[in-house]
PDB file of C-alpha atoms in Angstrom:
ATOM      1  CA  UNK A   1      -0.050   0.062   0.009  1.00 37.00           C
ATOM      2  CA  UNK A   2       2.826   2.569   0.533  1.00 34.00           C
ATOM      3  CA  UNK A   3       3.227   2.522  -3.214  1.00 32.00           C
ATOM      4  CA  UNK A   4      -0.116   4.272  -3.790  1.00 29.00           C
ATOM      5  CA  UNK A   5       0.916   7.764  -2.547  1.00 30.00           C
ATOM      6  CA  UNK A   6       4.031   7.519  -4.410  1.00 27.00           C
ATOM      7  CA  UNK A   7       2.167   6.702  -7.760  1.00 27.00           C
ATOM      8  CA  UNK A   8      -0.276   9.633  -6.996  1.00 28.00           C
ATOM      9  CA  UNK A   9       2.432  12.065  -6.182  1.00 28.00           C
ATOM     10  CA  UNK A  10       4.709  11.209  -9.127  1.00 30.00           C
ATOM     11  CA  UNK A  11       1.625  11.419 -11.465  1.00 33.00           C
ATOM     12  CA  UNK A  12       0.403  14.623 -10.159  1.00 32.00           C
ATOM     13  CA  UNK A  13       4.042  16.092 -10.453  1.00 34.00           C
ATOM     14  CA  UNK A  14       4.424  14.637 -13.993  1.00 34.00           C
ATOM     15  CA  UNK A  15       1.070  16.535 -14.985  1.00 34.00           C
ATOM     16  CA  UNK A  16       2.222  19.848 -13.369  1.00 36.00           C
ATOM     17  CA  UNK A  17       5.491  19.761 -15.168  1.00 39.00           C
ATOM     18  CA  UNK A  18       4.144  19.317 -18.670  1.00 41.00           C
ATOM     19  CA  UNK A  19       1.741  22.015 -19.034  1.00 43.00           C
ATOM     20  CA  UNK A  20       1.613  21.917 -22.813  1.00 52.00           C
ATOM     21  CA  UNK A  21       0.294  18.245 -22.836  1.00 50.00           C
ATOM     22  CA  UNK A  22      -2.395  17.485 -25.547  1.00 59.00           C
ATOM     23  CA  UNK A  23      -5.805  15.940 -24.801  1.00 55.00           C
ATOM     24  CA  UNK A  24      -4.802  12.594 -25.958  1.00 53.00           C
ATOM     25  CA  UNK A  25      -1.698  12.657 -23.893  1.00 53.00           C
ATOM     26  CA  UNK A  26      -3.566  13.420 -20.736  1.00 50.00           C
ATOM     27  CA  UNK A  27      -6.011  10.710 -21.434  1.00 49.00           C
ATOM     28  CA  UNK A  28      -3.276   8.202 -22.051  1.00 51.00           C
ATOM     29  CA  UNK A  29      -1.547   9.235 -18.789  1.00 44.00           C
ATOM     30  CA  UNK A  30      -4.945   9.047 -16.711  1.00 49.00           C
ATOM     31  CA  UNK A  31      -5.385   5.382 -18.169  1.00 45.00           C
ATOM     32  CA  UNK A  32      -1.869   4.325 -17.212  1.00 46.00           C
ATOM     33  CA  UNK A  33      -2.207   5.948 -13.592  1.00 44.00           C
ATOM     34  CA  UNK A  34      -5.442   4.033 -13.085  1.00 48.00           C
ATOM     35  CA  UNK A  35      -4.109   0.848 -14.172  1.00 45.00           C
ATOM     36  CA  UNK A  36      -1.084   1.307 -11.653  1.00 43.00           C
ATOM     37  CA  UNK A  37      -3.245   2.207  -8.948  1.00 43.00           C
ATOM     38  CA  UNK A  38      -5.604  -0.828  -9.531  1.00 45.00           C
ATOM     39  CA  UNK A  39      -2.548  -2.960  -9.486  1.00 44.00           C
ATOM     40  CA  UNK A  40      -1.301  -1.664  -6.412  1.00 43.00           C
ATOM     41  CA  UNK A  41      -4.735  -1.818  -4.554  1.00 43.00           C
ATOM     42  CA  UNK A  42      -5.257  -5.552  -5.742  1.00 44.00           C
ATOM     43  CA  UNK A  43      -5.910  -7.911  -2.841  1.00 44.00           C
ATOM     44  CA  UNK A  44      -3.353 -10.892  -3.091  1.00 44.00           C
ATOM     45  CA  UNK A  45      -4.768 -14.106  -3.842  1.00 46.00           C
ATOM     46  CA  UNK A  46      -4.170 -15.998  -0.429  1.00 41.00           C
ATOM     47  CA  UNK A  47      -5.174 -19.232  -2.035  1.00 49.00           C
ATOM     48  CA  UNK A  48      -2.079 -19.154  -4.440  1.00 66.00           C
ATOM     49  CA  UNK A  49       0.702 -20.349  -1.922  1.00 88.00           C
ATOM     50  CA  UNK A  50       1.496 -23.965  -3.412  1.00 93.00           C
ATOM     51  CA  UNK A  51       4.141 -26.128  -1.551  1.00 94.00           C
ATOM     52  CA  UNK A  52       5.313 -29.225  -3.564  1.00 95.00           C
ATOM     53  CA  UNK A  53       8.110 -31.463  -3.842  1.00 96.00           C
ATOM     54  CA  UNK A  54       9.544 -35.018  -3.294  1.00 97.00           C
ATOM     55  CA  UNK A  55      10.371 -37.178  -0.512  1.00 96.00           C
ATOM     56  CA  UNK A  56      13.646 -38.952  -1.019  1.00 96.00           C
ATOM     57  CA  UNK A  57      15.616 -41.816   0.407  1.00 95.00           C
ATOM     58  CA  UNK A  58      18.956 -40.168   1.775  1.00 94.00           C
ATOM     59  CA  UNK A  59      20.811 -43.510   1.132  1.00 92.00           C
ATOM     60  CA  UNK A  60      19.921 -44.024  -2.607  1.00 94.00           C
ATOM     61  CA  UNK A  61      18.068 -40.877  -3.710  1.00 94.00           C
ATOM     62  CA  UNK A  62      15.000 -43.042  -4.675  1.00 94.00           C
ATOM     63  CA  UNK A  63      11.528 -41.970  -3.827  1.00 95.00           C
ATOM     64  CA  UNK A  64      10.054 -42.625  -0.325  1.00 93.00           C
ATOM     65  CA  UNK A  65       6.155 -43.161  -1.195  1.00 90.00           C
ATOM     66  CA  UNK A  66       3.435 -42.578   1.239  1.00 86.00           C
ATOM     67  CA  UNK A  67       5.358 -40.636   3.626  1.00 90.00           C
ATOM     68  CA  UNK A  68       3.287 -38.300   6.046  1.00 88.00           C
ATOM     69  CA  UNK A  69       3.568 -34.730   5.301  1.00 92.00           C
ATOM     70  CA  UNK A  70       2.729 -32.230   7.784  1.00 89.00           C
ATOM     71  CA  UNK A  71       2.867 -28.162   7.668  1.00 92.00           C
ATOM     72  CA  UNK A  72       3.537 -26.693  11.134  1.00 90.00           C
ATOM     73  CA  UNK A  73       3.247 -23.001  11.856  1.00 91.00           C
ATOM     74  CA  UNK A  74       6.168 -21.234  13.868  1.00 91.00           C
ATOM     75  CA  UNK A  75       4.979 -22.422  17.090  1.00 89.00           C
ATOM     76  CA  UNK A  76       5.058 -26.107  15.665  1.00 85.00           C
ATOM     77  CA  UNK A  77       1.247 -26.419  15.840  1.00 83.00           C
ATOM     78  CA  UNK A  78       0.151 -28.777  13.051  1.00 82.00           C
ATOM     79  CA  UNK A  79      -1.924 -26.878  10.286  1.00 86.00           C
ATOM     80  CA  UNK A  80      -2.090 -29.505   7.411  1.00 88.00           C
ATOM     81  CA  UNK A  81      -1.651 -33.182   7.290  1.00 83.00           C
ATOM     82  CA  UNK A  82      -1.046 -34.616   3.946  1.00 88.00           C
ATOM     83  CA  UNK A  83       0.858 -37.615   2.430  1.00 88.00           C
ATOM     84  CA  UNK A  84       3.207 -38.143  -0.391  1.00 92.00           C
ATOM     85  CA  UNK A  85       2.073 -40.494  -3.301  1.00 91.00           C
ATOM     86  CA  UNK A  86       3.712 -43.636  -4.309  1.00 88.00           C
ATOM     87  CA  UNK A  87       6.446 -41.649  -6.048  1.00 93.00           C
ATOM     88  CA  UNK A  88       7.249 -39.826  -3.027  1.00 94.00           C
ATOM     89  CA  UNK A  89       5.817 -36.617  -4.631  1.00 95.00           C
ATOM     90  CA  UNK A  90       3.390 -34.490  -2.427  1.00 96.00           C
ATOM     91  CA  UNK A  91       1.402 -31.136  -3.191  1.00 94.00           C
ATOM     92  CA  UNK A  92      -0.021 -28.814  -0.391  1.00 94.00           C
ATOM     93  CA  UNK A  93      -1.938 -25.523  -0.660  1.00 92.00           C
ATOM     94  CA  UNK A  94      -0.832 -23.350   2.214  1.00 92.00           C
ATOM     95  CA  UNK A  95      -3.408 -21.457   4.024  1.00 88.00           C
ATOM     96  CA  UNK A  96      -1.960 -17.885   3.974  1.00 91.00           C
ATOM     97  CA  UNK A  97       1.428 -16.258   3.572  1.00 92.00           C
ATOM     98  CA  UNK A  98       3.576 -16.640   6.659  1.00 93.00           C
ATOM     99  CA  UNK A  99       6.702 -19.035   8.226  1.00 95.00           C
ATOM    100  CA  UNK A 100       6.044 -22.614   8.251  1.00 95.00           C
ATOM    101  CA  UNK A 101       7.986 -25.772   9.107  1.00 94.00           C
ATOM    102  CA  UNK A 102       7.681 -29.078   7.152  1.00 95.00           C
ATOM    103  CA  UNK A 103       7.613 -32.269   9.142  1.00 92.00           C
ATOM    104  CA  UNK A 104       8.026 -35.763   7.268  1.00 93.00           C
ATOM    105  CA  UNK A 105       7.697 -39.293   8.801  1.00 88.00           C
ATOM    106  CA  UNK A 106       7.677 -42.618   7.346  1.00 87.00           C
ATOM    107  CA  UNK A 107       7.783 -46.074   8.971  1.00 78.00           C
ATOM    108  CA  UNK A 108      11.319 -47.312   8.441  1.00 81.00           C
ATOM    109  CA  UNK A 109      13.013 -43.910   8.358  1.00 88.00           C
ATOM    110  CA  UNK A 110      13.942 -41.373  10.754  1.00 88.00           C
ATOM    111  CA  UNK A 111      11.603 -38.352  10.778  1.00 89.00           C
ATOM    112  CA  UNK A 112      12.935 -35.084   9.475  1.00 93.00           C
ATOM    113  CA  UNK A 113      11.880 -31.528   9.765  1.00 93.00           C
ATOM    114  CA  UNK A 114      12.937 -28.520   7.704  1.00 95.00           C
ATOM    115  CA  UNK A 115      14.164 -25.378   9.007  1.00 94.00           C
ATOM    116  CA  UNK A 116      11.590 -22.302   9.238  1.00 94.00           C
ATOM    117  CA  UNK A 117      10.923 -21.098   5.841  1.00 94.00           C
ATOM    118  CA  UNK A 118       8.813 -17.873   4.740  1.00 93.00           C
ATOM    119  CA  UNK A 119       6.049 -18.021   2.107  1.00 92.00           C
ATOM    120  CA  UNK A 120       4.957 -14.763   0.470  1.00 89.00           C
ATOM    121  CA  UNK A 121       1.538 -13.958  -0.656  1.00 83.00           C
ATOM    122  CA  UNK A 122       1.672 -15.720  -3.955  1.00 82.00           C
ATOM    123  CA  UNK A 123       3.751 -18.186  -5.818  1.00 84.00           C
ATOM    124  CA  UNK A 124       4.804 -21.823  -5.887  1.00 90.00           C
ATOM    125  CA  UNK A 125       7.518 -23.225  -3.480  1.00 93.00           C
ATOM    126  CA  UNK A 126       9.626 -26.513  -3.980  1.00 94.00           C
ATOM    127  CA  UNK A 127      10.911 -28.329  -1.100  1.00 95.00           C
ATOM    128  CA  UNK A 128      12.360 -31.893  -1.489  1.00 96.00           C
ATOM    129  CA  UNK A 129      12.918 -33.518   2.111  1.00 96.00           C
ATOM    130  CA  UNK A 130      15.397 -36.574   2.508  1.00 96.00           C
ATOM    131  CA  UNK A 131      14.683 -39.182   5.000  1.00 95.00           C
ATOM    132  CA  UNK A 132      17.563 -41.516   6.258  1.00 92.00           C
ATOM    133  CA  UNK A 133      16.648 -45.128   6.609  1.00 90.00           C
ATOM    134  CA  UNK A 134      16.227 -46.412  10.214  1.00 81.00           C
ATOM    135  CA  UNK A 135      18.555 -49.298  10.737  1.00 70.00           C
ATOM    136  CA  UNK A 136      17.417 -52.565  12.171  1.00 54.00           C
ATOM    137  CA  UNK A 137      18.886 -52.764  15.681  1.00 52.00           C
ATOM    138  CA  UNK A 138      20.142 -56.116  16.980  1.00 44.00           C
ATOM    139  CA  UNK A 139      18.719 -55.427  20.478  1.00 48.00           C
ATOM    140  CA  UNK A 140      15.545 -57.709  20.829  1.00 46.00           C
ATOM    141  CA  UNK A 141      13.759 -54.829  22.169  1.00 45.00           C
ATOM    142  CA  UNK A 142      14.070 -52.962  18.970  1.00 50.00           C
ATOM    143  CA  UNK A 143      13.393 -55.705  16.418  1.00 54.00           C
ATOM    144  CA  UNK A 144       9.928 -55.252  14.873  1.00 65.00           C
ATOM    145  CA  UNK A 145       7.805 -55.939  11.870  1.00 81.00           C
ATOM    146  CA  UNK A 146       9.142 -54.747   8.539  1.00 81.00           C
ATOM    147  CA  UNK A 147       7.395 -51.837   6.717  1.00 80.00           C
ATOM    148  CA  UNK A 148       6.210 -54.085   3.734  1.00 85.00           C
ATOM    149  CA  UNK A 149       4.861 -56.855   6.107  1.00 90.00           C
ATOM    150  CA  UNK A 150       2.919 -54.395   8.455  1.00 91.00           C
ATOM    151  CA  UNK A 151       1.355 -52.722   5.470  1.00 90.00           C
ATOM    152  CA  UNK A 152       0.537 -55.793   3.590  1.00 91.00           C
ATOM    153  CA  UNK A 153      -1.104 -57.363   6.708  1.00 92.00           C
ATOM    154  CA  UNK A 154      -3.010 -54.257   7.459  1.00 91.00           C
ATOM    155  CA  UNK A 155      -4.151 -53.977   3.632  1.00 91.00           C
ATOM    156  CA  UNK A 156      -5.568 -57.573   3.900  1.00 90.00           C
ATOM    157  CA  UNK A 157      -7.167 -56.832   7.286  1.00 87.00           C
ATOM    158  CA  UNK A 158      -8.819 -53.322   6.362  1.00 87.00           C
ATOM    159  CA  UNK A 159      -9.523 -54.374   2.509  1.00 88.00           C
ATOM    160  CA  UNK A 160      -7.606 -51.295   1.309  1.00 90.00           C
ATOM    161  CA  UNK A 161      -4.324 -49.763   1.792  1.00 89.00           C
ATOM    162  CA  UNK A 162      -3.813 -48.203   5.449  1.00 89.00           C
ATOM    163  CA  UNK A 163      -2.503 -44.949   3.963  1.00 85.00           C
ATOM    164  CA  UNK A 164      -6.002 -44.603   2.249  1.00 85.00           C
ATOM    165  CA  UNK A 165      -7.785 -44.589   5.979  1.00 84.00           C
ATOM    166  CA  UNK A 166      -8.214 -41.158   7.529  1.00 81.00           C
ATOM    167  CA  UNK A 167      -5.709 -40.527  10.327  1.00 80.00           C
ATOM    168  CA  UNK A 168      -3.345 -43.584   9.637  1.00 87.00           C
ATOM    169  CA  UNK A 169      -0.006 -43.534  11.265  1.00 88.00           C
ATOM    170  CA  UNK A 170       2.294 -46.416  12.584  1.00 90.00           C
ATOM    171  CA  UNK A 171       4.870 -46.098  15.278  1.00 91.00           C
ATOM    172  CA  UNK A 172       7.666 -48.666  16.366  1.00 90.00           C
ATOM    173  CA  UNK A 173      11.295 -49.240  16.508  1.00 87.00           C
ATOM    174  CA  UNK A 174      13.317 -46.240  18.499  1.00 84.00           C
ATOM    175  CA  UNK A 175      10.695 -43.602  18.573  1.00 87.00           C
ATOM    176  CA  UNK A 176       8.375 -45.822  20.328  1.00 92.00           C
ATOM    177  CA  UNK A 177      11.078 -46.976  22.465  1.00 90.00           C
ATOM    178  CA  UNK A 178      11.883 -43.661  23.326  1.00 89.00           C
ATOM    179  CA  UNK A 179       8.354 -42.615  24.175  1.00 91.00           C
ATOM    180  CA  UNK A 180       8.058 -45.494  26.501  1.00 94.00           C
ATOM    181  CA  UNK A 181      11.090 -44.557  28.514  1.00 92.00           C
ATOM    182  CA  UNK A 182       9.392 -41.145  29.287  1.00 92.00           C
ATOM    183  CA  UNK A 183       5.658 -42.381  29.675  1.00 93.00           C
ATOM    184  CA  UNK A 184       4.303 -43.289  33.105  1.00 93.00           C
ATOM    185  CA  UNK A 185       1.686 -45.656  31.800  1.00 93.00           C
ATOM    186  CA  UNK A 186       0.071 -46.616  28.421  1.00 94.00           C
ATOM    187  CA  UNK A 187      -2.237 -43.734  28.659  1.00 92.00           C
ATOM    188  CA  UNK A 188       0.860 -41.437  28.833  1.00 92.00           C
ATOM    189  CA  UNK A 189       2.611 -43.391  26.195  1.00 93.00           C
ATOM    190  CA  UNK A 190      -0.096 -42.654  23.607  1.00 91.00           C
ATOM    191  CA  UNK A 191      -0.227 -38.978  24.516  1.00 88.00           C
ATOM    192  CA  UNK A 192       3.378 -38.825  23.856  1.00 88.00           C
ATOM    193  CA  UNK A 193       2.981 -40.291  20.634  1.00 88.00           C
ATOM    194  CA  UNK A 194       0.400 -37.606  19.857  1.00 84.00           C
ATOM    195  CA  UNK A 195      -2.745 -40.087  20.071  1.00 85.00           C
ATOM    196  CA  UNK A 196      -5.422 -38.394  22.004  1.00 82.00           C
ATOM    197  CA  UNK A 197      -6.583 -40.403  25.165  1.00 84.00           C
ATOM    198  CA  UNK A 198      -8.711 -39.008  28.096  1.00 80.00           C
ATOM    199  CA  UNK A 199     -10.251 -40.538  31.243  1.00 73.00           C
ATOM    200  CA  UNK A 200     -13.504 -39.488  32.672  1.00 64.00           C
ATOM    201  CA  UNK A 201     -16.756 -41.763  33.160  1.00 62.00           C
ATOM    202  CA  UNK A 202     -14.988 -44.042  30.546  1.00 72.00           C
ATOM    203  CA  UNK A 203     -11.640 -43.974  28.775  1.00 80.00           C
ATOM    204  CA  UNK A 204     -11.856 -42.259  25.258  1.00 84.00           C
ATOM    205  CA  UNK A 205      -8.939 -43.155  22.794  1.00 83.00           C
ATOM    206  CA  UNK A 206      -7.709 -42.071  19.240  1.00 73.00           C
ATOM    207  CA  UNK A 207     -10.389 -39.574  17.989  1.00 60.00           C
ATOM    208  CA  UNK A 208     -11.243 -35.922  18.477  1.00 46.00           C
ATOM    209  CA  UNK A 209     -14.831 -36.604  17.309  1.00 41.00           C
ATOM    210  CA  UNK A 210     -16.786 -36.863  14.214  1.00 36.00           C
ATOM    211  CA  UNK A 211     -15.113 -35.614  10.966  1.00 36.00           C
ATOM    212  CA  UNK A 212     -12.150 -34.579  12.811  1.00 38.00           C
ATOM    213  CA  UNK A 213      -8.517 -35.757  11.655  1.00 39.00           C
ATOM    214  CA  UNK A 214      -6.248 -37.552  14.051  1.00 38.00           C
ATOM    215  CA  UNK A 215      -3.537 -35.159  14.484  1.00 41.00           C
ATOM    216  CA  UNK A 216      -0.169 -36.413  13.533  1.00 39.00           C
ATOM    217  CA  UNK A 217       2.040 -34.011  15.635  1.00 40.00           C
ATOM    218  CA  UNK A 218       0.431 -31.991  18.467  1.00 40.00           C
ATOM    219  CA  UNK A 219       1.907 -30.720  21.576  1.00 43.00           C
ATOM    220  CA  UNK A 220       1.251 -32.814  24.511  1.00 40.00           C
ATOM    221  CA  UNK A 221      -0.529 -30.041  26.408  1.00 46.00           C
ATOM    222  CA  UNK A 222      -2.793 -29.417  23.364  1.00 46.00           C
ATOM    223  CA  UNK A 223      -3.751 -33.092  23.308  1.00 42.00           C
ATOM    224  CA  UNK A 224      -4.710 -33.259  26.825  1.00 45.00           C
ATOM    225  CA  UNK A 225      -6.810 -29.941  26.557  1.00 51.00           C
ATOM    226  CA  UNK A 226      -8.628 -30.949  23.351  1.00 48.00           C
ATOM    227  CA  UNK A 227      -9.570 -34.680  24.556  1.00 45.00           C
ATOM    228  CA  UNK A 228     -10.363 -33.675  28.148  1.00 49.00           C
ATOM    229  CA  UNK A 229     -12.683 -30.694  26.802  1.00 50.00           C
ATOM    230  CA  UNK A 230     -14.647 -33.421  24.991  1.00 46.00           C
ATOM    231  CA  UNK A 231     -14.778 -35.876  27.555  1.00 45.00           C
ATOM    232  CA  UNK A 232     -16.443 -33.406  29.715  1.00 49.00           C
ATOM    233  CA  UNK A 233     -19.082 -32.716  26.884  1.00 49.00           C
ATOM    234  CA  UNK A 234     -21.002 -36.366  26.435  1.00 45.00           C
ATOM    235  CA  UNK A 235     -22.867 -34.799  23.488  1.00 43.00           C
ATOM    236  CA  UNK A 236     -19.467 -34.334  21.297  1.00 43.00           C
ATOM    237  CA  UNK A 237     -17.590 -37.389  22.775  1.00 48.00           C
ATOM    238  CA  UNK A 238     -17.188 -40.142  20.424  1.00 62.00           C
ATOM    239  CA  UNK A 239     -14.737 -42.570  21.709  1.00 80.00           C
ATOM    240  CA  UNK A 240     -12.544 -44.725  19.444  1.00 86.00           C
ATOM    241  CA  UNK A 241     -11.915 -48.445  19.671  1.00 90.00           C
ATOM    242  CA  UNK A 242      -8.880 -50.092  21.151  1.00 93.00           C
ATOM    243  CA  UNK A 243      -7.275 -53.280  19.656  1.00 93.00           C
ATOM    244  CA  UNK A 244      -4.601 -55.580  21.184  1.00 94.00           C
ATOM    245  CA  UNK A 245      -3.221 -58.296  18.409  1.00 93.00           C
ATOM    246  CA  UNK A 246      -6.236 -57.544  16.234  1.00 89.00           C
ATOM    247  CA  UNK A 247      -8.642 -58.394  19.022  1.00 90.00           C
ATOM    248  CA  UNK A 248     -11.062 -55.774  20.196  1.00 91.00           C
ATOM    249  CA  UNK A 249     -10.646 -54.701  23.868  1.00 89.00           C
ATOM    250  CA  UNK A 250     -12.566 -52.426  26.060  1.00 89.00           C
ATOM    251  CA  UNK A 251     -10.931 -48.987  26.401  1.00 89.00           C
ATOM    252  CA  UNK A 252     -10.880 -49.353  30.243  1.00 89.00           C
ATOM    253  CA  UNK A 253      -8.604 -52.234  30.003  1.00 90.00           C
ATOM    254  CA  UNK A 254      -5.821 -50.179  28.397  1.00 92.00           C
ATOM    255  CA  UNK A 255      -3.690 -50.148  31.553  1.00 92.00           C
ATOM    256  CA  UNK A 256      -3.929 -53.937  31.675  1.00 92.00           C
ATOM    257  CA  UNK A 257      -1.461 -54.290  28.711  1.00 93.00           C
ATOM    258  CA  UNK A 258       2.221 -54.713  29.756  1.00 94.00           C
ATOM    259  CA  UNK A 259       3.883 -51.570  28.172  1.00 95.00           C
ATOM    260  CA  UNK A 260       7.264 -53.467  27.486  1.00 92.00           C
ATOM    261  CA  UNK A 261       5.383 -55.973  25.287  1.00 93.00           C
ATOM    262  CA  UNK A 262       4.108 -53.430  22.889  1.00 95.00           C
ATOM    263  CA  UNK A 263       6.036 -53.368  19.518  1.00 93.00           C
ATOM    264  CA  UNK A 264       3.885 -51.554  17.079  1.00 94.00           C
ATOM    265  CA  UNK A 265       1.076 -48.917  17.453  1.00 94.00           C
ATOM    266  CA  UNK A 266      -1.279 -48.165  14.666  1.00 93.00           C
ATOM    267  CA  UNK A 267      -3.459 -45.188  14.916  1.00 89.00           C
ATOM    268  CA  UNK A 268      -6.569 -44.310  12.715  1.00 88.00           C
ATOM    269  CA  UNK A 269      -9.042 -41.674  13.224  1.00 82.00           C
ATOM    270  CA  UNK A 270     -11.378 -43.827  15.101  1.00 85.00           C
ATOM    271  CA  UNK A 271      -9.222 -46.669  16.409  1.00 90.00           C
ATOM    272  CA  UNK A 272      -5.808 -47.524  18.051  1.00 93.00           C
ATOM    273  CA  UNK A 273      -4.301 -50.944  17.410  1.00 94.00           C
ATOM    274  CA  UNK A 274      -1.352 -52.315  19.665  1.00 96.00           C
ATOM    275  CA  UNK A 275       0.612 -55.476  18.600  1.00 95.00           C
ATOM    276  CA  UNK A 276       3.022 -57.177  20.937  1.00 94.00           C
ATOM    277  CA  UNK A 277       6.574 -58.455  19.905  1.00 90.00           C
ATOM    278  CA  UNK A 278       5.141 -62.037  19.569  1.00 90.00           C
ATOM    279  CA  UNK A 279       2.394 -61.208  17.189  1.00 92.00           C
ATOM    280  CA  UNK A 280       2.152 -63.577  14.279  1.00 90.00           C
ATOM    281  CA  UNK A 281       1.921 -61.339  11.306  1.00 90.00           C
ATOM    282  CA  UNK A 282       0.462 -64.134   8.952  1.00 87.00           C
ATOM    283  CA  UNK A 283      -2.897 -62.828   7.822  1.00 81.00           C
ATOM    284  CA  UNK A 284      -5.765 -64.762   9.462  1.00 73.00           C
ATOM    285  CA  UNK A 285      -9.325 -63.739   7.905  1.00 71.00           C
ATOM    286  CA  UNK A 286     -11.843 -62.838  10.335  1.00 63.00           C
ATOM    287  CA  UNK A 287      -9.739 -62.829  13.586  1.00 60.00           C
ATOM    288  CA  UNK A 288     -10.102 -59.063  14.193  1.00 58.00           C
ATOM    289  CA  UNK A 289     -13.654 -59.346  14.940  1.00 55.00           C
ATOM    290  CA  UNK A 290     -12.910 -61.275  18.295  1.00 57.00           C
ATOM    291  CA  UNK A 291     -12.960 -59.632  21.709  1.00 62.00           C
ATOM    292  CA  UNK A 292     -10.256 -59.546  24.279  1.00 66.00           C
TER     293      UNK A 292
END
């Protein structure tokens, strides 16, 4: 907007200096000044900030397909959750100009977060993100199911690839073990993995309510506030289901599960699945309907 007075003063001065201008010249100058003023007053298209790029394997520069791609604001609050396609490509429409982080995670890789970057009112921005493969550890506490085995099993169990199910995330390996070391109990473990859990008249897990996406990365305090607010209002509370090794469990039994035995946590928008280290990943049709 600072350019508007500048254009007006320049235009007025220019007309005053050329008192002998013809009618046609004055008309042309007025049209040109009007166009400049209109351009300077035009409201930026806030929907035109496009972020795109590829998720790449740092070891071989190949694509990392189906990685979770999350846009965070300057306070690291999640704003948009998306996913790369099978070729590792992603495309996100940003909500407004500003500064953002881009957080990327994928089973079998260490998570990665970009430095803070700035986005102007319009334009397209390309950011490629590399993920380092997470090595298989010899410590038996770290040996878990492979990425392909887990997703093949879930595809057969769900009837569709898990990445197409709202809110899908899977956590295991080093990240899960680090959360265990900090957690006081299973409820605290899920919260540290950014999976909402609340306690009230009943235990509510893995959902923020109808139509809401399960946040992939929220601050611990924000998870507690949001879930406990919903727990206090029975009209909005919609609790997700808890499963252990594919068997439906009452949510109240969450603390009856030995934390040390948990090897894989799979979260959807309306359910949390826990799998133990001795779970047989051979698909068995119909077994998930049982109740523990």
